[in-house]
Short mmCIF file of C-alpha atoms and ligand atoms in Angstrom, two decimals:
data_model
loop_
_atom_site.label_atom_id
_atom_site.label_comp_id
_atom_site.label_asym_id
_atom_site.label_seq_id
_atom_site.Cartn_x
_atom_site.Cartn_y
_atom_site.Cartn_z
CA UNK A 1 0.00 0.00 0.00
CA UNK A 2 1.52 3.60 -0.66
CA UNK A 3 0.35 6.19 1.95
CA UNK A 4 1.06 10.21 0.65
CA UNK A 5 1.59 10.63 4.73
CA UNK A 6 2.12 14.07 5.39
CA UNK A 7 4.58 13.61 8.79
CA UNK A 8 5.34 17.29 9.22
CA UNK A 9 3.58 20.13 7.96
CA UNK A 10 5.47 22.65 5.26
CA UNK A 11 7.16 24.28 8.36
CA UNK A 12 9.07 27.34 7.23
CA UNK A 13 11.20 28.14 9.36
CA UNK A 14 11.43 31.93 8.10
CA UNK A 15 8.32 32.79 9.64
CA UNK A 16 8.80 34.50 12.91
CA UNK A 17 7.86 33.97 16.18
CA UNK A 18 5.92 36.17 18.91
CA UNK A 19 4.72 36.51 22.18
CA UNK A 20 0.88 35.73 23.07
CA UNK A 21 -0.76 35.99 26.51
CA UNK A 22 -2.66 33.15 27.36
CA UNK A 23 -6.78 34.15 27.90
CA UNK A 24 -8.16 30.64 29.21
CA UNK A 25 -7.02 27.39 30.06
CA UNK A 26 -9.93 24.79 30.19
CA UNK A 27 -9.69 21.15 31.05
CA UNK A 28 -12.44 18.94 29.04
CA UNK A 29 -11.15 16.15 31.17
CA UNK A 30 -8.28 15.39 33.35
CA UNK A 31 -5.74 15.11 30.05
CA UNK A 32 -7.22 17.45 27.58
CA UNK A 33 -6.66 21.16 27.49
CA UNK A 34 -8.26 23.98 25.74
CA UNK A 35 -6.39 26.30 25.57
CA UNK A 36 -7.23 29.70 24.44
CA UNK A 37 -5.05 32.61 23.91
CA UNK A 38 -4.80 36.27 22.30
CA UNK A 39 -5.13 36.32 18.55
CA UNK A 40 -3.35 40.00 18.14
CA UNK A 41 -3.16 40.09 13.83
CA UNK A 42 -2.60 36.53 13.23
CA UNK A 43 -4.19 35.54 10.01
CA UNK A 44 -4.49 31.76 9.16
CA UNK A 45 -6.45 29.35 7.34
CA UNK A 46 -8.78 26.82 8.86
CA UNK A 47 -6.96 23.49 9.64
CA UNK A 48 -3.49 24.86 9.75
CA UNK A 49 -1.09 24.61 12.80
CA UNK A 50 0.99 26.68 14.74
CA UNK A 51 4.13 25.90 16.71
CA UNK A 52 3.61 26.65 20.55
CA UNK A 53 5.47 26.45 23.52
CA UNK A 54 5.05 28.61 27.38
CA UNK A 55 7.87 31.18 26.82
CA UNK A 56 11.41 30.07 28.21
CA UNK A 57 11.11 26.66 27.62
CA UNK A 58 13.16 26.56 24.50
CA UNK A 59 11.80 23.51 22.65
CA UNK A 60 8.07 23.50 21.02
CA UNK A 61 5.22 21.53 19.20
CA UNK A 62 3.04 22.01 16.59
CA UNK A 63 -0.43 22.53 17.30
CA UNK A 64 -3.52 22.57 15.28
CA UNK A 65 -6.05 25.38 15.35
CA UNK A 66 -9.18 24.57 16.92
CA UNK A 67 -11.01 28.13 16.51
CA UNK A 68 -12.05 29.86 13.37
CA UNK A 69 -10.66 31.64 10.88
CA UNK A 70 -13.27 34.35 12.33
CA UNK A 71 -12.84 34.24 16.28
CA UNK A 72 -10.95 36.91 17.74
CA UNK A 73 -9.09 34.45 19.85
CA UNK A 74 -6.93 31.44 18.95
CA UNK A 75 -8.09 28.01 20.21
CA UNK A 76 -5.67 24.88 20.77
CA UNK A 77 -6.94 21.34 21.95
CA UNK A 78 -4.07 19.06 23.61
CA UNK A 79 -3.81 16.12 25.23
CA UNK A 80 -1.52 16.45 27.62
CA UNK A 81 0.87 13.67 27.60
CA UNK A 82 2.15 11.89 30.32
CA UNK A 83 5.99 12.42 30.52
CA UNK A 84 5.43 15.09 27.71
CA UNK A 85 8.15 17.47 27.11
CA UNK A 86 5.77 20.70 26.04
CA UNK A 87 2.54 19.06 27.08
CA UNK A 88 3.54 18.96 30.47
CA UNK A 89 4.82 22.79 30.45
CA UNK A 90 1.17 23.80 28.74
CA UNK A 91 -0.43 21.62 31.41
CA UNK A 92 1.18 24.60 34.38
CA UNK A 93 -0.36 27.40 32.32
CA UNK A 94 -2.49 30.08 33.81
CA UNK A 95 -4.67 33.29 32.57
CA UNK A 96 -1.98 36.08 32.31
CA UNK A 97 1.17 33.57 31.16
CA UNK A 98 3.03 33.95 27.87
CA UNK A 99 3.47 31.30 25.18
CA UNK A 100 5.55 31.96 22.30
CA UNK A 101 3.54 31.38 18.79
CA UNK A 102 5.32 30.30 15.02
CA UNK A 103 3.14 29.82 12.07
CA UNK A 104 0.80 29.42 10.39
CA UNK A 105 1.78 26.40 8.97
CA UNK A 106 0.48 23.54 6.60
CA UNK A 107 -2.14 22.78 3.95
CA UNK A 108 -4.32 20.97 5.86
CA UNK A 109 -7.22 23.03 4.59
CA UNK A 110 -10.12 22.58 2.77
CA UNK A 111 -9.57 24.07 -1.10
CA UNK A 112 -12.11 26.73 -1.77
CA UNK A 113 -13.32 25.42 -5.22
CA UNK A 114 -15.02 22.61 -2.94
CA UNK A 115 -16.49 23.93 0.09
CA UNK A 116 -19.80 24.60 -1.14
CA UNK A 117 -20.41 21.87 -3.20
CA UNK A 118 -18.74 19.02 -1.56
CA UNK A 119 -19.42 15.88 0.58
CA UNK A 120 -16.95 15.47 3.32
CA UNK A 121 -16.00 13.14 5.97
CA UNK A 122 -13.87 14.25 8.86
CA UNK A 123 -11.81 11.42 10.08
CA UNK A 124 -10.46 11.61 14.07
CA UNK A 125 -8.67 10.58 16.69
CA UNK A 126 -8.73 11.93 20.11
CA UNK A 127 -7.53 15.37 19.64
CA UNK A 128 -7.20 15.22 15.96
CA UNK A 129 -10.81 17.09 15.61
CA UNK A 130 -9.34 20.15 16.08
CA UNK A 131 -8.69 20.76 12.50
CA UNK A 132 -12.33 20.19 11.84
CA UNK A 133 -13.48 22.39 14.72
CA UNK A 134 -11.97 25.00 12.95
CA UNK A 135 -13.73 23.87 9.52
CA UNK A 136 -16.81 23.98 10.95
CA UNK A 137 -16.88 26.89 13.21
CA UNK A 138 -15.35 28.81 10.16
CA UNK A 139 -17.74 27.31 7.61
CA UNK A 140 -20.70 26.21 9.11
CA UNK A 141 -22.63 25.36 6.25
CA UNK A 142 -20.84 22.83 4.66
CA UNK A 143 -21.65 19.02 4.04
CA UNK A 144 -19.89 17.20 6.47
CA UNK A 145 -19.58 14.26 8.72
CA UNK A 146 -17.08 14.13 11.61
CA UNK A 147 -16.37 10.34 13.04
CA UNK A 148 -13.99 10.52 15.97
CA UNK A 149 -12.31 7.88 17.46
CA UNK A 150 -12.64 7.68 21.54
CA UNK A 151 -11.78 5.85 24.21
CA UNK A 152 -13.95 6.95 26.47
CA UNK A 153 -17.29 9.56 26.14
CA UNK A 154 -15.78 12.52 27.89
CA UNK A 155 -13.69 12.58 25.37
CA UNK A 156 -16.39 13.95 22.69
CA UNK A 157 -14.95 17.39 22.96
CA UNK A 158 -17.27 20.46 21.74
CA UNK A 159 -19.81 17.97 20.50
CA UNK A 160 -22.64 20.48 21.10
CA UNK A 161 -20.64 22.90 18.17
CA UNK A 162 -21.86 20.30 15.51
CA UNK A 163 -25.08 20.20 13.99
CA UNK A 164 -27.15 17.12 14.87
CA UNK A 165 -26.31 13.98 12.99
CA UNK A 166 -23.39 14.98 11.76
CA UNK A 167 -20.95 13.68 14.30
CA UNK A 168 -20.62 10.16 15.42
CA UNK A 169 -18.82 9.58 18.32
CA UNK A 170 -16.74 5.41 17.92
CA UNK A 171 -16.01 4.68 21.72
CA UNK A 172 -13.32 1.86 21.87
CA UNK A 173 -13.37 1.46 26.16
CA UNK A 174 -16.63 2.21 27.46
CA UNK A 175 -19.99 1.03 26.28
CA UNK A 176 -22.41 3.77 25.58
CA UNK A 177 -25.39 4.42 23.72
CA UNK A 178 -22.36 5.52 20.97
CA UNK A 179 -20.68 2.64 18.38
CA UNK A 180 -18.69 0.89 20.34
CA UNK A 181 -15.66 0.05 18.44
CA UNK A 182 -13.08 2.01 16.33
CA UNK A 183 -13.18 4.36 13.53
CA UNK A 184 -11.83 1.53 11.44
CA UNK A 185 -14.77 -1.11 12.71
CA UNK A 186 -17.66 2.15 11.93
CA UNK A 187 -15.85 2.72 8.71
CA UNK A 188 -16.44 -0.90 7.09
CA UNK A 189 -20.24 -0.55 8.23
CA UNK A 190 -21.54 2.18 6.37
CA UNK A 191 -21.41 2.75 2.38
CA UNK A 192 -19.81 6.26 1.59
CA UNK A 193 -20.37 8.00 -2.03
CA UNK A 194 -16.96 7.76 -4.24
CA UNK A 195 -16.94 11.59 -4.29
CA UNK A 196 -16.35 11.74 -0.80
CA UNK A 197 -13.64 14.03 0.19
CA UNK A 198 -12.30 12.53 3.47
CA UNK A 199 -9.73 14.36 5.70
CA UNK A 200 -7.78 11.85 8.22
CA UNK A 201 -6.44 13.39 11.14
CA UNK A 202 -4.45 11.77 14.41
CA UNK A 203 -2.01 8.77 15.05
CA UNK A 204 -0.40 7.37 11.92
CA UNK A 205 -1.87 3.19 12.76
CA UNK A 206 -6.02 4.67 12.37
CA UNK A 207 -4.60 7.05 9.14
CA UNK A 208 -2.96 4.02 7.40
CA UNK A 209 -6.01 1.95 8.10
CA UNK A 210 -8.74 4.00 7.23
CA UNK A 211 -6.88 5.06 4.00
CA UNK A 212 -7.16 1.31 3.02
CA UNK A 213 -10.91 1.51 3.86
CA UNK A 214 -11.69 4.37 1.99
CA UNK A 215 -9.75 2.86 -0.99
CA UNK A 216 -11.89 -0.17 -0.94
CA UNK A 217 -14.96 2.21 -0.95
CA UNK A 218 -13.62 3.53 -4.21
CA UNK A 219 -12.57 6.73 -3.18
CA UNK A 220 -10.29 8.17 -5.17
CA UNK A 221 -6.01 8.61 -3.40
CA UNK A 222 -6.77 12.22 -4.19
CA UNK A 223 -9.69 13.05 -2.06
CA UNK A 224 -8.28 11.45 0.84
CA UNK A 225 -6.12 14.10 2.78
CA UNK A 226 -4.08 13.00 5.64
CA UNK A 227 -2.52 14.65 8.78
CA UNK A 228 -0.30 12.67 11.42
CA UNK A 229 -0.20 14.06 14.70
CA UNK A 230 2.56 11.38 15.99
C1 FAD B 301 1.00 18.93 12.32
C2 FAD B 301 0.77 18.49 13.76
C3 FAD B 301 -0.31 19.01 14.45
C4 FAD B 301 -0.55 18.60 15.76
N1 FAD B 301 -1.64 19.09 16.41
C5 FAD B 301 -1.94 18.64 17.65
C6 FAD B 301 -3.13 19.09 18.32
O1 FAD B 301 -3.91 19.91 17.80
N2 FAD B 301 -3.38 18.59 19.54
C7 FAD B 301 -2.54 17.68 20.16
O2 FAD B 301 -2.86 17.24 21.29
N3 FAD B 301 -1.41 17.26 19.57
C8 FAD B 301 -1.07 17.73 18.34
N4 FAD B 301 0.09 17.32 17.73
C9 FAD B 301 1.07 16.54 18.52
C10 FAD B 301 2.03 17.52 19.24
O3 FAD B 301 2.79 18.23 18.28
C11 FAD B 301 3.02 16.81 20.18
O4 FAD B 301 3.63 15.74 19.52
C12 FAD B 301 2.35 16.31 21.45
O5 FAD B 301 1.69 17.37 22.13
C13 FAD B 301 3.37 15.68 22.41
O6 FAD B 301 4.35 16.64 22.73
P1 FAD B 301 5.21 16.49 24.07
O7 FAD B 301 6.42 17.37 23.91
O8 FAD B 301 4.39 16.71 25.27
O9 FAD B 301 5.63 14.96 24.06
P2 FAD B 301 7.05 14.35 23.61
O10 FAD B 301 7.98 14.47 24.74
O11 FAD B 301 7.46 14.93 22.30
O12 FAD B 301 6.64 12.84 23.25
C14 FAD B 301 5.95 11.98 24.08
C15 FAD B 301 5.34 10.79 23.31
O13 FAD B 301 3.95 11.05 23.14
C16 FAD B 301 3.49 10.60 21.87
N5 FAD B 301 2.31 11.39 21.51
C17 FAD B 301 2.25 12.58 20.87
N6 FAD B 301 0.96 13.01 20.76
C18 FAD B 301 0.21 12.06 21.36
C19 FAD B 301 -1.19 11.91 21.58
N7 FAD B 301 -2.09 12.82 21.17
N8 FAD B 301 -1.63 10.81 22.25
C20 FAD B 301 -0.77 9.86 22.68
N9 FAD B 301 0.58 9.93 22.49
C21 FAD B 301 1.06 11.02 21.85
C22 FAD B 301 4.69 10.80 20.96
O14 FAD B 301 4.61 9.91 19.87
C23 FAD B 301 5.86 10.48 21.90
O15 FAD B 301 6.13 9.09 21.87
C24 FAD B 301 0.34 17.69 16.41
C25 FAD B 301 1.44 17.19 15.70
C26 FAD B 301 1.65 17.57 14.40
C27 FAD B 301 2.83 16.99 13.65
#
């Protein structure tokens, strides 16, 4: 099987970094941050990423954008990673500390010939909805269908920001009234159009599965657009 994985976005490293005060720090559950800070005249598009790091810690990490292209505020969700370098730094922050910002970064973004006309299917896991958070919150009218890949139901982070129906929720640990199983299992149980255009973003093992899965459906290599958080 050949994968286009994107590892990295196109990270330029020409593009300068600032200073940005940090507005709100809210835990969706004991390992997941929101984490909202000032947007001063950063301009991006939906889906891209920024590098991020609490000022003086010298090393950083990219994060996607979880807000919209439209909020005056920029919104990052991350999982906060046990034995993390940056994730346990971000995981200290409070209202009124500085994080340094680099970006925007990446192509991770819908193309603007297809947003109104298109059928898409927004591929998670865990965190890896934040890209399409900011797809939806910046273009709420498009044809979509998010499936995110959970262990457990707290985990269904700003479900209440989708329109009803249009997100599934595929719970791998707990049993709910959600599927029960993983992206991969919900993905071989439903019949998708071929001119679906799917975006895959999270860890690399549900990517390289569900790219094989949407093959099978007859989806075309070029309307399946990948990005690999780690
Ligand atoms: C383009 C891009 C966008 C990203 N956007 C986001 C985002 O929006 N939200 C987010 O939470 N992360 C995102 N990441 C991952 C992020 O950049 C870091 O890798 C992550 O926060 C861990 O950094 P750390 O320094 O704390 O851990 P490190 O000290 O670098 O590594 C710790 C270990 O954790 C693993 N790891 C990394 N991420 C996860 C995860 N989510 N779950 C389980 N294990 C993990 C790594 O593989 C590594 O083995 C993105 C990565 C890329 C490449």
């Amino acid at each position: 099987m050949w994968l286009p994985l994107k590892i990295k976005s196109g990270i330029n490293n020409k593009v300068k970094s600032d200073i940005y005060n940090v507005l709100k720090v809210d835990f969706l559950t004991e390992s997941t941050c929101l984490l909202r800070v000032e947007r001063k005249d950063i301009t991006f598009r939906a889906g891209q990423c920024f590098s991020l790091a609490p000022v003086g810690l010298g090393i950083n990490r990219e994060y996607s954008i979880y807000s919209g292209e439209n909020d005056d505020y920029l919104e990052f969700l991350i999982k906060i990673i046990d034995g993390g370098t940056v994730t346990q730094a971000i995981k200290q922050l409070k209202v009124g500390d500085r994080v340094e910002i680099a970006g925007p970064y990446g192509e991770f973004c819908l193309k603007p010939n297809q947003i109104e006309s298109s059928q898409f299917l927004f591929i998670a896991t865990g965190t890896g909805i934040a890209p399409f958070h900011s797809f939806v919150k910046t273009f709420p009218h498009i044809d979509y269908k998010i499936v995110q890949g959970i262990r457990h139901h707290n985990e269904k982070y700003g479900v209440a920001d989708y329109e009803l129906g249009r997100y599934v929720a595929c719970i791998s640990q707990e049993e709910t009234r959600d599927f029960k199983g993983r992206v991969t299992d919900y993905l071989t149980q439903i019949e998708l159009s071929p001119e679906t255009i799917s975006y895959l973003c999270g860890n690399r093992a549900m990517i390289i599965d569900t790219y094989d899965i949407l093959r099978e459906q007859n989806i075309g290599g070029d309307n399946i657009i990948t990005e690999v958080f780690f």
